[in-house]
Tab-separated table of C-alpha atoms in Angstrom:
chain	number	residue	atom	x	y	z
P	1	UNK	CA	67.778	-10.943	-39.289
P	2	UNK	CA	64.719	-13.267	-39.013
P	3	UNK	CA	65.219	-13.445	-42.883
P	4	UNK	CA	65.958	-17.255	-44.894
P	5	UNK	CA	69.468	-17.530	-47.291
P	6	UNK	CA	67.182	-17.874	-50.253
P	7	UNK	CA	65.549	-14.499	-49.686
P	8	UNK	CA	68.486	-12.708	-49.262
P	9	UNK	CA	69.913	-14.136	-52.691
P	10	UNK	CA	66.300	-13.788	-54.052
P	11	UNK	CA	66.810	-9.976	-52.892
P	12	UNK	CA	70.729	-9.440	-54.127
P	13	UNK	CA	69.527	-11.001	-57.784
P	14	UNK	CA	66.542	-8.609	-57.914
P	15	UNK	CA	68.879	-5.516	-56.983
P	16	UNK	CA	71.289	-6.809	-59.609
P	17	UNK	CA	69.194	-7.100	-61.989
P	18	UNK	CA	67.714	-3.503	-61.917
P	19	UNK	CA	70.622	-2.314	-61.892
P	20	UNK	CA	72.228	-4.467	-65.375
P	21	UNK	CA	69.283	-3.242	-67.041
P	22	UNK	CA	69.016	0.622	-65.562
P	23	UNK	CA	73.223	0.138	-66.963
P	24	UNK	CA	71.703	-1.266	-70.456
P	25	UNK	CA	69.458	1.993	-70.830
P	26	UNK	CA	70.909	5.835	-72.070
P	27	UNK	CA	70.772	8.598	-70.697
P	28	UNK	CA	67.639	10.081	-72.579
P	29	UNK	CA	66.177	6.838	-71.823
P	30	UNK	CA	66.590	6.847	-68.072
P	31	UNK	CA	65.205	10.486	-68.160
P	32	UNK	CA	61.831	9.639	-69.451
P	33	UNK	CA	61.753	6.707	-66.425
P	34	UNK	CA	62.432	8.780	-64.560
P	35	UNK	CA	60.089	11.613	-65.752
P	36	UNK	CA	57.208	8.625	-66.313
P	37	UNK	CA	58.375	7.589	-63.143
P	38	UNK	CA	56.999	11.373	-61.353
P	39	UNK	CA	60.157	12.132	-60.301
P	40	UNK	CA	62.127	15.492	-60.485
P	41	UNK	CA	64.354	15.039	-62.844
P	42	UNK	CA	66.928	18.063	-63.411
P	43	UNK	CA	66.373	19.626	-66.691
P	44	UNK	CA	69.565	18.121	-68.532
P	45	UNK	CA	70.349	16.042	-65.790
P	46	UNK	CA	73.558	13.514	-66.413
P	47	UNK	CA	73.966	9.514	-66.338
P	48	UNK	CA	75.119	9.260	-62.713
P	49	UNK	CA	72.293	10.677	-61.101
P	50	UNK	CA	69.847	9.410	-63.246
P	51	UNK	CA	70.994	5.998	-61.998
P	52	UNK	CA	70.808	6.204	-57.977
P	53	UNK	CA	68.146	7.596	-58.111
P	54	UNK	CA	65.614	5.315	-60.083
P	55	UNK	CA	67.795	2.729	-58.019
P	56	UNK	CA	66.434	5.271	-54.336
P	57	UNK	CA	63.072	4.421	-55.852
P	58	UNK	CA	62.948	0.762	-56.147
P	59	UNK	CA	64.771	1.217	-52.856
P	60	UNK	CA	61.634	2.949	-51.223
P	61	UNK	CA	59.299	1.301	-53.019
P	62	UNK	CA	60.595	-2.189	-52.177
P	63	UNK	CA	60.633	-0.656	-48.205
P	64	UNK	CA	57.390	0.538	-48.266
P	65	UNK	CA	56.167	-3.025	-50.323
P	66	UNK	CA	58.009	-5.280	-48.577
P	67	UNK	CA	59.257	-6.791	-51.526
P	68	UNK	CA	61.944	-5.691	-54.398
P	69	UNK	CA	60.023	-4.070	-56.976
P	70	UNK	CA	60.699	-5.029	-60.731
P	71	UNK	CA	60.846	-2.135	-63.390
P	72	UNK	CA	58.250	-3.135	-65.506
P	73	UNK	CA	55.240	-2.651	-63.144
P	74	UNK	CA	51.670	-3.569	-62.454
P	75	UNK	CA	48.977	-0.997	-63.300
P	76	UNK	CA	47.348	-2.199	-59.536
P	77	UNK	CA	51.325	-2.016	-57.396
P	78	UNK	CA	52.368	0.972	-60.157
P	79	UNK	CA	52.210	4.984	-58.388
P	80	UNK	CA	51.524	6.288	-61.836
P	81	UNK	CA	48.329	4.555	-62.404
P	82	UNK	CA	45.431	6.106	-60.530
P	83	UNK	CA	43.258	5.103	-58.133
P	84	UNK	CA	40.617	3.602	-60.526
P	85	UNK	CA	42.270	4.230	-63.466
P	86	UNK	CA	44.955	2.890	-66.147
P	87	UNK	CA	48.674	3.353	-66.390
P	88	UNK	CA	48.399	5.204	-69.972
P	89	UNK	CA	45.797	7.542	-68.393
P	90	UNK	CA	46.882	8.750	-65.315
P	91	UNK	CA	50.909	8.964	-66.652
P	92	UNK	CA	49.248	11.554	-69.762
P	93	UNK	CA	47.716	13.411	-66.858
P	94	UNK	CA	51.168	13.634	-64.654
P	95	UNK	CA	53.227	14.238	-67.759
P	96	UNK	CA	50.347	16.978	-68.362
P	97	UNK	CA	51.079	18.860	-64.880
P	98	UNK	CA	55.313	18.262	-64.763
P	99	UNK	CA	55.203	20.188	-68.729
P	100	UNK	CA	52.365	22.999	-66.766
P	101	UNK	CA	54.507	23.658	-64.118
P	102	UNK	CA	57.661	24.224	-66.042
P	103	UNK	CA	56.172	25.716	-69.297
P	104	UNK	CA	57.248	29.786	-70.289
P	105	UNK	CA	54.982	33.144	-69.625
P	106	UNK	CA	52.180	33.120	-67.358
P	107	UNK	CA	48.821	30.705	-66.715
P	108	UNK	CA	45.188	31.295	-65.406
P	109	UNK	CA	43.361	29.080	-63.384
P	110	UNK	CA	39.691	28.219	-61.789
P	111	UNK	CA	39.512	25.358	-59.865
P	112	UNK	CA	35.645	24.489	-59.018
P	113	UNK	CA	33.298	22.088	-58.113
P	114	UNK	CA	33.511	19.880	-61.343
P	115	UNK	CA	35.526	21.291	-63.384
P	116	UNK	CA	39.609	22.633	-64.103
P	117	UNK	CA	40.028	25.225	-66.066
P	118	UNK	CA	43.693	26.685	-66.801
P	119	UNK	CA	45.047	29.040	-69.620
P	120	UNK	CA	48.807	29.600	-70.674
P	121	UNK	CA	49.625	31.926	-72.006
P	122	UNK	CA	53.117	31.158	-73.765
P	123	UNK	CA	55.566	34.471	-75.021
P	124	UNK	CA	54.960	34.740	-79.128
P	125	UNK	CA	59.023	33.198	-79.616
P	126	UNK	CA	57.834	30.609	-77.223
P	127	UNK	CA	55.001	29.776	-78.816
P	128	UNK	CA	55.497	25.835	-80.473
P	129	UNK	CA	55.569	26.023	-76.350
P	130	UNK	CA	51.806	25.535	-77.038
P	131	UNK	CA	51.773	22.069	-78.981
P	132	UNK	CA	53.608	19.943	-76.808
P	133	UNK	CA	50.575	19.502	-74.354
P	134	UNK	CA	48.124	16.545	-76.336
P	135	UNK	CA	44.754	17.106	-78.030
P	136	UNK	CA	43.531	14.690	-74.705
P	137	UNK	CA	44.867	13.386	-71.593
P	138	UNK	CA	43.821	10.922	-68.901
P	139	UNK	CA	39.440	10.778	-69.562
P	140	UNK	CA	38.575	14.555	-69.047
P	141	UNK	CA	41.783	16.391	-69.802
P	142	UNK	CA	41.536	18.034	-73.007
P	143	UNK	CA	43.595	20.773	-74.703
P	144	UNK	CA	40.967	22.791	-76.714
P	145	UNK	CA	43.266	25.036	-79.682
P	146	UNK	CA	40.384	25.893	-81.146
P	147	UNK	CA	40.186	28.456	-78.625
P	148	UNK	CA	43.393	29.710	-78.891
P	149	UNK	CA	43.998	33.692	-79.231
P	150	UNK	CA	46.551	36.082	-79.042
P	151	UNK	CA	46.828	38.185	-76.019
P	152	UNK	CA	49.230	41.974	-76.642
P	153	UNK	CA	49.897	43.444	-73.600
P	154	UNK	CA	51.659	46.575	-73.196
P	155	UNK	CA	55.028	45.957	-75.805
P	156	UNK	CA	54.303	41.362	-75.842
P	157	UNK	CA	52.561	39.497	-77.479
P	158	UNK	CA	51.345	35.699	-75.881
P	159	UNK	CA	49.562	32.860	-77.124
P	160	UNK	CA	47.017	31.614	-75.177
P	161	UNK	CA	46.182	28.103	-74.829
P	162	UNK	CA	43.544	26.467	-72.862
P	163	UNK	CA	43.163	23.622	-71.132
P	164	UNK	CA	40.170	21.491	-68.873
P	165	UNK	CA	40.075	18.265	-67.200
P	166	UNK	CA	37.580	17.442	-63.965
P	167	UNK	CA	38.396	18.751	-60.721
P	168	UNK	CA	38.445	15.130	-58.458
P	169	UNK	CA	40.725	13.639	-61.585
P	170	UNK	CA	43.183	16.950	-61.178
P	171	UNK	CA	43.021	16.519	-57.488
P	172	UNK	CA	43.765	12.243	-57.860
P	173	UNK	CA	46.720	13.309	-60.445
P	174	UNK	CA	48.531	14.959	-58.286
P	175	UNK	CA	48.202	13.160	-54.864
P	176	UNK	CA	49.897	10.438	-56.729
P	177	UNK	CA	52.488	12.747	-57.616
P	178	UNK	CA	52.622	13.388	-53.880
P	179	UNK	CA	52.666	10.087	-53.476
P	180	UNK	CA	55.945	9.254	-56.424
P	181	UNK	CA	57.767	11.705	-53.980
P	182	UNK	CA	57.008	10.789	-50.847
P	183	UNK	CA	58.584	7.433	-52.314
P	184	UNK	CA	61.398	8.322	-53.917
P	185	UNK	CA	62.647	10.635	-50.636
P	186	UNK	CA	62.357	6.833	-48.436
P	187	UNK	CA	64.420	5.497	-50.921
P	188	UNK	CA	66.616	8.311	-51.354
P	189	UNK	CA	67.827	9.065	-48.253
P	190	UNK	CA	68.142	5.221	-48.048
P	191	UNK	CA	70.422	4.974	-50.782
P	192	UNK	CA	72.166	8.384	-49.604
P	193	UNK	CA	73.286	6.157	-47.029
P	194	UNK	CA	74.950	3.505	-48.687
P	195	UNK	CA	76.482	5.883	-51.052
P	196	UNK	CA	78.016	7.777	-48.061
P	197	UNK	CA	78.726	4.309	-45.957
P	198	UNK	CA	80.575	3.033	-49.483
P	199	UNK	CA	82.360	6.489	-49.589
P	200	UNK	CA	84.233	6.499	-46.572
P	201	UNK	CA	85.480	2.371	-46.494
P	202	UNK	CA	86.524	3.600	-50.720
P	203	UNK	CA	88.581	6.288	-49.388
P	204	UNK	CA	90.514	4.083	-47.078
P	205	UNK	CA	92.775	2.847	-49.690
P	206	UNK	CA	93.040	5.904	-51.442
P	207	UNK	CA	95.323	9.234	-50.114
P	208	UNK	CA	93.865	11.331	-47.546
P	209	UNK	CA	91.163	13.150	-49.115
P	210	UNK	CA	90.193	11.660	-52.098
P	211	UNK	CA	86.721	10.759	-52.795
P	212	UNK	CA	85.963	8.157	-55.112
P	213	UNK	CA	84.902	8.842	-58.691
P	214	UNK	CA	82.058	9.129	-61.082
P	215	UNK	CA	82.779	8.598	-64.322
P	216	UNK	CA	83.010	12.035	-65.526
P	217	UNK	CA	85.713	12.281	-62.665
P	218	UNK	CA	83.826	14.366	-59.697
P	219	UNK	CA	83.370	13.982	-56.131
P	220	UNK	CA	80.088	10.609	-56.701
P	221	UNK	CA	78.968	11.133	-53.284
P	222	UNK	CA	79.239	14.471	-53.142
P	223	UNK	CA	77.582	15.031	-56.233
P	224	UNK	CA	75.319	12.849	-55.177
P	225	UNK	CA	74.479	14.545	-52.230
P	226	UNK	CA	74.085	18.041	-53.028
P	227	UNK	CA	71.641	17.235	-55.416
P	228	UNK	CA	69.235	15.208	-54.060
P	229	UNK	CA	69.848	18.137	-51.310
P	230	UNK	CA	68.058	20.578	-54.019
P	231	UNK	CA	65.978	18.613	-55.142
P	232	UNK	CA	64.441	17.259	-51.594
P	233	UNK	CA	64.814	19.792	-49.016
P	234	UNK	CA	63.346	22.470	-51.731
P	235	UNK	CA	59.902	20.015	-52.095
P	236	UNK	CA	57.952	23.058	-49.802
P	237	UNK	CA	59.829	26.060	-52.380
P	238	UNK	CA	57.437	27.172	-54.842
P	239	UNK	CA	58.920	27.009	-58.760
P	240	UNK	CA	55.584	29.180	-59.792
P	241	UNK	CA	52.723	30.794	-58.548
P	242	UNK	CA	49.856	30.331	-60.105
P	243	UNK	CA	46.771	32.603	-60.093
P	244	UNK	CA	43.366	30.743	-59.220
P	245	UNK	CA	40.060	31.356	-58.912
P	246	UNK	CA	37.267	29.276	-57.564
P	247	UNK	CA	37.105	26.832	-54.203
P	248	UNK	CA	39.877	24.859	-55.387
P	249	UNK	CA	42.344	27.557	-54.375
P	250	UNK	CA	42.189	27.821	-51.354
P	251	UNK	CA	41.628	23.861	-50.688
P	252	UNK	CA	43.351	22.070	-53.205
P	253	UNK	CA	46.810	24.609	-52.200
P	254	UNK	CA	48.761	22.090	-49.679
P	255	UNK	CA	48.615	19.227	-52.376
P	256	UNK	CA	50.039	21.730	-55.134
P	257	UNK	CA	52.513	22.821	-52.562
P	258	UNK	CA	53.509	19.345	-51.488
P	259	UNK	CA	53.391	17.397	-54.625
P	260	UNK	CA	54.639	20.193	-57.215
P	261	UNK	CA	55.998	23.444	-55.746
P	262	UNK	CA	53.340	25.170	-57.072
P	263	UNK	CA	51.628	28.237	-55.189
P	264	UNK	CA	48.424	28.754	-55.534
P	265	UNK	CA	47.373	32.172	-55.240
P	266	UNK	CA	43.654	32.651	-53.959
P	267	UNK	CA	41.578	35.518	-56.781
P	268	UNK	CA	38.071	36.237	-55.740
P	269	UNK	CA	35.993	34.090	-57.954
P	270	UNK	CA	33.258	36.489	-59.118
P	271	UNK	CA	36.651	39.508	-59.885
P	272	UNK	CA	38.055	37.051	-62.136
P	273	UNK	CA	34.666	36.404	-63.860
P	274	UNK	CA	34.402	39.648	-64.727
P	275	UNK	CA	38.526	40.489	-64.816
P	276	UNK	CA	38.273	37.410	-67.802
P	277	UNK	CA	35.467	39.089	-69.590
P	278	UNK	CA	36.441	42.246	-69.907
P	279	UNK	CA	39.305	41.289	-71.001
P	280	UNK	CA	37.252	39.538	-73.800
P	281	UNK	CA	35.484	42.661	-74.028
P	282	UNK	CA	37.695	45.368	-77.380
P	283	UNK	CA	35.855	48.281	-75.804
P	284	UNK	CA	37.087	47.781	-72.151
P	285	UNK	CA	40.088	49.399	-72.006
P	286	UNK	CA	40.533	46.886	-68.851
P	287	UNK	CA	43.403	48.171	-66.581
P	288	UNK	CA	46.112	50.471	-68.042
P	289	UNK	CA	48.280	48.042	-66.573
P	290	UNK	CA	52.035	49.130	-64.811
P	291	UNK	CA	53.306	49.798	-67.897
P	292	UNK	CA	50.739	52.119	-68.738
P	293	UNK	CA	49.407	49.793	-71.921
P	294	UNK	CA	46.197	48.064	-72.591
P	295	UNK	CA	45.377	44.323	-72.989
P	296	UNK	CA	43.654	43.371	-76.781
P	297	UNK	CA	43.121	39.863	-77.449
P	298	UNK	CA	42.597	38.567	-81.304
P	299	UNK	CA	38.826	36.094	-82.097
P	300	UNK	CA	36.915	37.650	-78.780
P	301	UNK	CA	33.558	37.145	-80.251
P	302	UNK	CA	29.981	36.617	-78.995
P	303	UNK	CA	27.097	34.895	-80.458
P	304	UNK	CA	23.419	34.453	-80.362
P	305	UNK	CA	21.242	31.892	-81.086
P	306	UNK	CA	18.475	32.707	-83.650
P	307	UNK	CA	14.683	31.071	-83.601
P	308	UNK	CA	15.291	28.283	-86.075
P	309	UNK	CA	18.561	27.229	-84.030
P	310	UNK	CA	21.592	28.447	-86.315
P	311	UNK	CA	24.291	30.017	-83.907
P	312	UNK	CA	24.788	33.546	-85.238
P	313	UNK	CA	27.767	36.049	-85.424
P	314	UNK	CA	27.069	39.344	-83.352
P	315	UNK	CA	28.560	42.274	-83.023
P	316	UNK	CA	29.451	43.564	-79.029
P	317	UNK	CA	27.157	45.815	-78.616
P	318	UNK	CA	27.311	49.717	-77.799
P	319	UNK	CA	27.352	51.180	-75.514
P	320	UNK	CA	28.537	48.638	-73.870
P	321	UNK	CA	27.580	49.077	-69.917
P	322	UNK	CA	26.088	48.433	-67.592
P	323	UNK	CA	25.318	45.208	-68.100
P	324	UNK	CA	23.972	42.077	-67.112
P	325	UNK	CA	26.167	38.769	-66.387
P	326	UNK	CA	25.231	35.432	-65.771
P	327	UNK	CA	27.220	32.944	-64.420
P	328	UNK	CA	25.818	29.269	-64.630
P	329	UNK	CA	27.623	26.770	-63.330
P	330	UNK	CA	26.789	24.547	-60.284
P	331	UNK	CA	23.923	26.902	-59.197
P	332	UNK	CA	23.877	30.992	-60.506
P	333	UNK	CA	25.043	33.996	-60.067
P	334	UNK	CA	23.733	37.376	-61.563
P	335	UNK	CA	25.807	40.317	-62.018
P	336	UNK	CA	25.393	44.409	-62.439
P	337	UNK	CA	27.980	45.267	-64.179
P	338	UNK	CA	28.544	48.646	-64.876
P	339	UNK	CA	31.777	49.931	-66.549
P	340	UNK	CA	35.499	48.971	-67.099
P	341	UNK	CA	36.934	50.400	-63.964
P	342	UNK	CA	37.743	47.769	-61.915
P	343	UNK	CA	35.967	46.285	-59.681
P	344	UNK	CA	32.576	48.607	-60.343
P	345	UNK	CA	29.998	45.815	-60.752
P	346	UNK	CA	28.009	43.861	-58.020
P	347	UNK	CA	26.356	40.904	-57.680
P	348	UNK	CA	22.287	41.849	-57.230
P	349	UNK	CA	21.054	38.501	-56.784
P	350	UNK	CA	21.260	34.384	-57.593
P	351	UNK	CA	19.543	30.802	-58.030
P	352	UNK	CA	21.057	27.663	-56.473
P	353	UNK	CA	19.181	26.223	-59.578
P	354	UNK	CA	22.049	25.853	-60.998
P	355	UNK	CA	23.400	22.237	-62.846
P	356	UNK	CA	24.375	20.789	-60.273
P	357	UNK	CA	20.729	20.939	-59.823
P	358	UNK	CA	19.980	19.720	-63.607
P	359	UNK	CA	22.435	16.486	-62.679
P	360	UNK	CA	21.370	15.904	-59.173
P	361	UNK	CA	16.937	15.771	-60.051
P	362	UNK	CA	18.398	13.897	-63.193
P	363	UNK	CA	20.230	11.212	-61.747
P	364	UNK	CA	16.850	9.955	-59.197
P	365	UNK	CA	14.484	10.560	-62.153
P	366	UNK	CA	16.341	9.422	-65.039
P	367	UNK	CA	18.801	7.033	-65.733
P	368	UNK	CA	21.102	9.124	-65.964
P	369	UNK	CA	24.634	8.701	-64.504
P	370	UNK	CA	26.482	11.969	-66.034
P	371	UNK	CA	26.108	15.218	-66.620
P	372	UNK	CA	27.155	14.305	-71.169
P	373	UNK	CA	24.028	11.563	-70.616
P	374	UNK	CA	21.900	13.442	-68.974
P	375	UNK	CA	22.328	16.083	-72.012
P	376	UNK	CA	21.856	13.362	-74.141
P	377	UNK	CA	18.358	12.523	-72.978
P	378	UNK	CA	17.408	16.335	-72.640
P	379	UNK	CA	18.154	16.345	-77.104
P	380	UNK	CA	15.867	14.063	-77.472
P	381	UNK	CA	12.808	14.669	-75.549
P	382	UNK	CA	9.842	17.313	-75.367
P	383	UNK	CA	9.496	19.618	-72.298
P	384	UNK	CA	5.873	20.056	-73.549
P	385	UNK	CA	5.193	16.785	-72.904
P	386	UNK	CA	6.044	17.002	-68.818
P	387	UNK	CA	5.493	20.625	-68.781
P	388	UNK	CA	2.299	23.293	-68.604
P	389	UNK	CA	2.152	25.991	-71.279
P	390	UNK	CA	0.361	28.543	-71.359
P	391	UNK	CA	-1.538	27.879	-74.159
P	392	UNK	CA	-2.547	24.725	-72.202
P	393	UNK	CA	-4.466	26.943	-69.725
P	394	UNK	CA	-5.630	30.092	-71.635
P	395	UNK	CA	-5.908	28.459	-75.617
P	396	UNK	CA	-3.971	29.826	-78.259
P	397	UNK	CA	-6.405	32.282	-78.966
P	398	UNK	CA	-6.415	33.056	-75.290
P	399	UNK	CA	-2.843	33.881	-75.596
P	400	UNK	CA	-3.851	36.078	-78.374
P	401	UNK	CA	-5.862	38.079	-76.548
P	402	UNK	CA	-3.242	37.998	-73.129
P	403	UNK	CA	-0.510	38.702	-75.837
P	404	UNK	CA	1.640	35.996	-74.082
P	405	UNK	CA	3.247	33.992	-76.423
P	406	UNK	CA	1.855	30.138	-76.477
P	407	UNK	CA	4.899	28.269	-75.742
P	408	UNK	CA	5.387	30.097	-72.821
P	409	UNK	CA	6.095	27.363	-69.527
P	410	UNK	CA	3.038	28.077	-67.213
P	411	UNK	CA	4.376	25.497	-65.058
P	412	UNK	CA	7.015	22.356	-64.508
P	413	UNK	CA	6.057	19.383	-64.530
P	414	UNK	CA	3.141	20.571	-64.746
P	415	UNK	CA	1.655	18.058	-66.446
P	416	UNK	CA	2.531	15.239	-63.979
P	417	UNK	CA	0.047	16.280	-61.503
P	418	UNK	CA	-2.675	15.304	-63.898
P	419	UNK	CA	-0.816	12.490	-65.623
P	420	UNK	CA	1.708	10.760	-66.127
P	421	UNK	CA	0.878	9.072	-69.414
P	422	UNK	CA	3.059	9.678	-72.605
P	423	UNK	CA	5.977	11.636	-70.633
P	424	UNK	CA	9.358	8.784	-70.808
P	425	UNK	CA	12.751	9.960	-69.755
P	426	UNK	CA	13.882	12.589	-72.265
P	427	UNK	CA	10.456	13.992	-71.532
P	428	UNK	CA	11.883	14.705	-68.166
P	429	UNK	CA	15.395	15.818	-69.063
P	430	UNK	CA	14.442	18.572	-70.594
P	431	UNK	CA	12.038	19.542	-69.239
P	432	UNK	CA	14.735	19.670	-65.781
P	433	UNK	CA	17.641	21.537	-68.647
P	434	UNK	CA	14.042	23.600	-69.324
P	435	UNK	CA	13.562	24.184	-65.591
P	436	UNK	CA	17.069	25.086	-64.646
P	437	UNK	CA	17.123	27.889	-67.462
P	438	UNK	CA	14.031	29.082	-67.433
P	439	UNK	CA	14.885	30.530	-63.754
P	440	UNK	CA	17.978	32.084	-65.062
P	441	UNK	CA	16.267	34.067	-67.736
P	442	UNK	CA	13.496	34.878	-65.435
P	443	UNK	CA	16.062	36.841	-63.452
P	444	UNK	CA	18.496	38.206	-65.365
P	445	UNK	CA	15.637	39.352	-67.472
P	446	UNK	CA	14.282	41.433	-64.094
P	447	UNK	CA	17.695	42.668	-63.391
P	448	UNK	CA	18.433	43.525	-67.135
P	449	UNK	CA	15.037	45.794	-66.584
P	450	UNK	CA	15.871	47.816	-63.423
P	451	UNK	CA	19.951	48.091	-64.891
P	452	UNK	CA	17.847	49.823	-68.601
P	453	UNK	CA	20.082	46.849	-70.856
P	454	UNK	CA	17.176	44.258	-72.025
P	455	UNK	CA	19.675	44.157	-74.798
P	456	UNK	CA	22.935	43.901	-72.795
P	457	UNK	CA	23.181	39.895	-71.226
P	458	UNK	CA	25.996	37.836	-71.289
P	459	UNK	CA	25.602	34.078	-70.515
P	460	UNK	CA	28.228	32.182	-69.128
P	461	UNK	CA	29.666	29.789	-67.238
P	462	UNK	CA	30.539	25.725	-67.284
P	463	UNK	CA	26.741	24.780	-67.638
P	464	UNK	CA	26.413	27.134	-70.895
P	465	UNK	CA	29.935	26.138	-72.881
P	466	UNK	CA	30.143	24.098	-76.467
P	467	UNK	CA	28.532	21.664	-75.515
P	468	UNK	CA	25.093	22.664	-74.003
P	469	UNK	CA	24.015	23.373	-76.632
P	470	UNK	CA	20.428	22.716	-76.034
P	471	UNK	CA	20.626	24.989	-72.865
P	472	UNK	CA	22.680	28.036	-75.067
P	473	UNK	CA	18.462	27.711	-77.734
P	474	UNK	CA	16.599	27.077	-74.421
P	475	UNK	CA	17.954	30.609	-73.397
P	476	UNK	CA	17.776	32.363	-76.139
P	477	UNK	CA	13.665	31.509	-76.778
P	478	UNK	CA	12.869	31.983	-73.438
P	479	UNK	CA	14.932	35.557	-73.721
P	480	UNK	CA	13.394	36.561	-77.144
P	481	UNK	CA	10.554	35.634	-75.888
P	482	UNK	CA	10.792	38.434	-72.858
P	483	UNK	CA	11.661	41.430	-75.853
P	484	UNK	CA	15.397	41.075	-74.827
P	485	UNK	CA	18.614	39.577	-76.136
P	486	UNK	CA	21.120	37.030	-75.142
P	487	UNK	CA	24.717	37.066	-75.894
P	488	UNK	CA	27.351	33.398	-75.507
P	489	UNK	CA	30.808	33.984	-75.627
P	490	UNK	CA	33.229	31.323	-77.175
P	491	UNK	CA	34.823	31.369	-74.061
P	492	UNK	CA	32.434	30.767	-71.019
P	493	UNK	CA	33.469	28.204	-69.023
P	494	UNK	CA	37.427	30.498	-69.015
P	495	UNK	CA	36.524	33.401	-67.540
P	496	UNK	CA	37.220	32.754	-64.390
P	497	UNK	CA	40.816	31.204	-65.755
P	498	UNK	CA	40.792	34.418	-68.104
P	499	UNK	CA	40.590	37.270	-65.289
P	500	UNK	CA	43.792	35.297	-63.051
P	501	UNK	CA	45.739	35.179	-66.152
P	502	UNK	CA	44.554	39.175	-66.463
P	503	UNK	CA	45.560	39.637	-62.314
P	504	UNK	CA	49.305	37.345	-63.512
P	505	UNK	CA	49.942	40.223	-65.645
P	506	UNK	CA	48.885	42.780	-63.600
P	507	UNK	CA	51.306	41.942	-61.264
P	508	UNK	CA	53.904	41.077	-63.601
P	509	UNK	CA	54.397	44.695	-64.882
P	510	UNK	CA	54.243	42.853	-68.411
P	511	UNK	CA	57.026	41.195	-67.551
P	512	UNK	CA	56.171	37.945	-69.807
P	513	UNK	CA	59.679	35.994	-67.397
P	514	UNK	CA	58.781	32.927	-65.725
P	515	UNK	CA	59.070	33.331	-62.260
């Protein structure tokens, strides 16, 4: 009602054009198109199911937008296009999400405020599945192939593959996938009513009880209906469970459940960090799982930074316990780990002066707009142009008399109280970095001395991951000045995800089959 004949003719023409375009595609092309649009596609879906699913998708989009949509959609109207991102970028993220959901083996995740990290454990006989993940996806997604290693758990071997990406991008992509599912569901209901009505009309000239059939001789309406019931009415049932640490485990649980049919199972963050660390440590017999076996990893090396700034691999200290584990993320937590026994650790301290402080103040005091830009500035800066050093107060001779290194910081930004001349924004960024790292070094050294493990202090977390070379050098230098040794881990940013994976393996009792 209220629609002109020309409008009706245009809509019918558009529908016919879409159907003609879909009819010209083979089954493989239809499957690829459905996946690209974020539609739930069963394994080995047949042409008779794909055609009505895609057409239902178009009907749903037309109903929602008030007009017929063509198969080739602009970036502005394509539901696969990220908010403010390109179609290609968002599509690659959605493709990776689907591969994660359908991957064999086990997985552990850590969804923090800034970065989401994941470890996927592929069974040895399916290790080639790890190659399906692109090295880069979206604007921030990365597959860290150089971190891959082998895990032996009881009588099974797994290839561990590490993925990461911005939490905001992950949230955006999953939300878009949920939108696609809802749109497809709406269109499906319209199309299903049409198909059922058509089937009823076609039954009258046929023999009683006979239904219209598809191209392979099966009752079409019944086949489509039963398949659609499986896809859409079970949308709240989890296909997979994923052990997850970090605040995102609770915050994004409904989103993952509705859009991906993945159930996020929260893991206590501090325990996940410690479990992930102990999973890497060769002398820590972290639990024996329910099968009586223990975990054994390859390539679990640690390293420190020499005085000349070079990275040097080191063996794990013996004895290993007690030790101090410093987790540097948005904020900082200092943990004392007493043994490899499950849960035998305590948080002894921390500070709100962490990576979030560095980025926030860098954006306030310099022209940097991102963490990467702030680090780049710091790499060209000289903190001594802003900080007041011990040598500035006592002189070199006085430092020798006191037995203090002259390059120790007496006051962060202390020189700026006298004059700001000679200090540029690169120097400010470097001074900020020094301030953040020195706070953690002082805390860690104090707790390490109390625990009697000044030479067994490990720094981990997103703030000291592989791209922040300056922070690691600063920590190593400052800790050395205080008479200790600071260690770093190659998998620094994945301890929470590794600990979550450990929990998943423990819960599975050594059974590596996907849930």
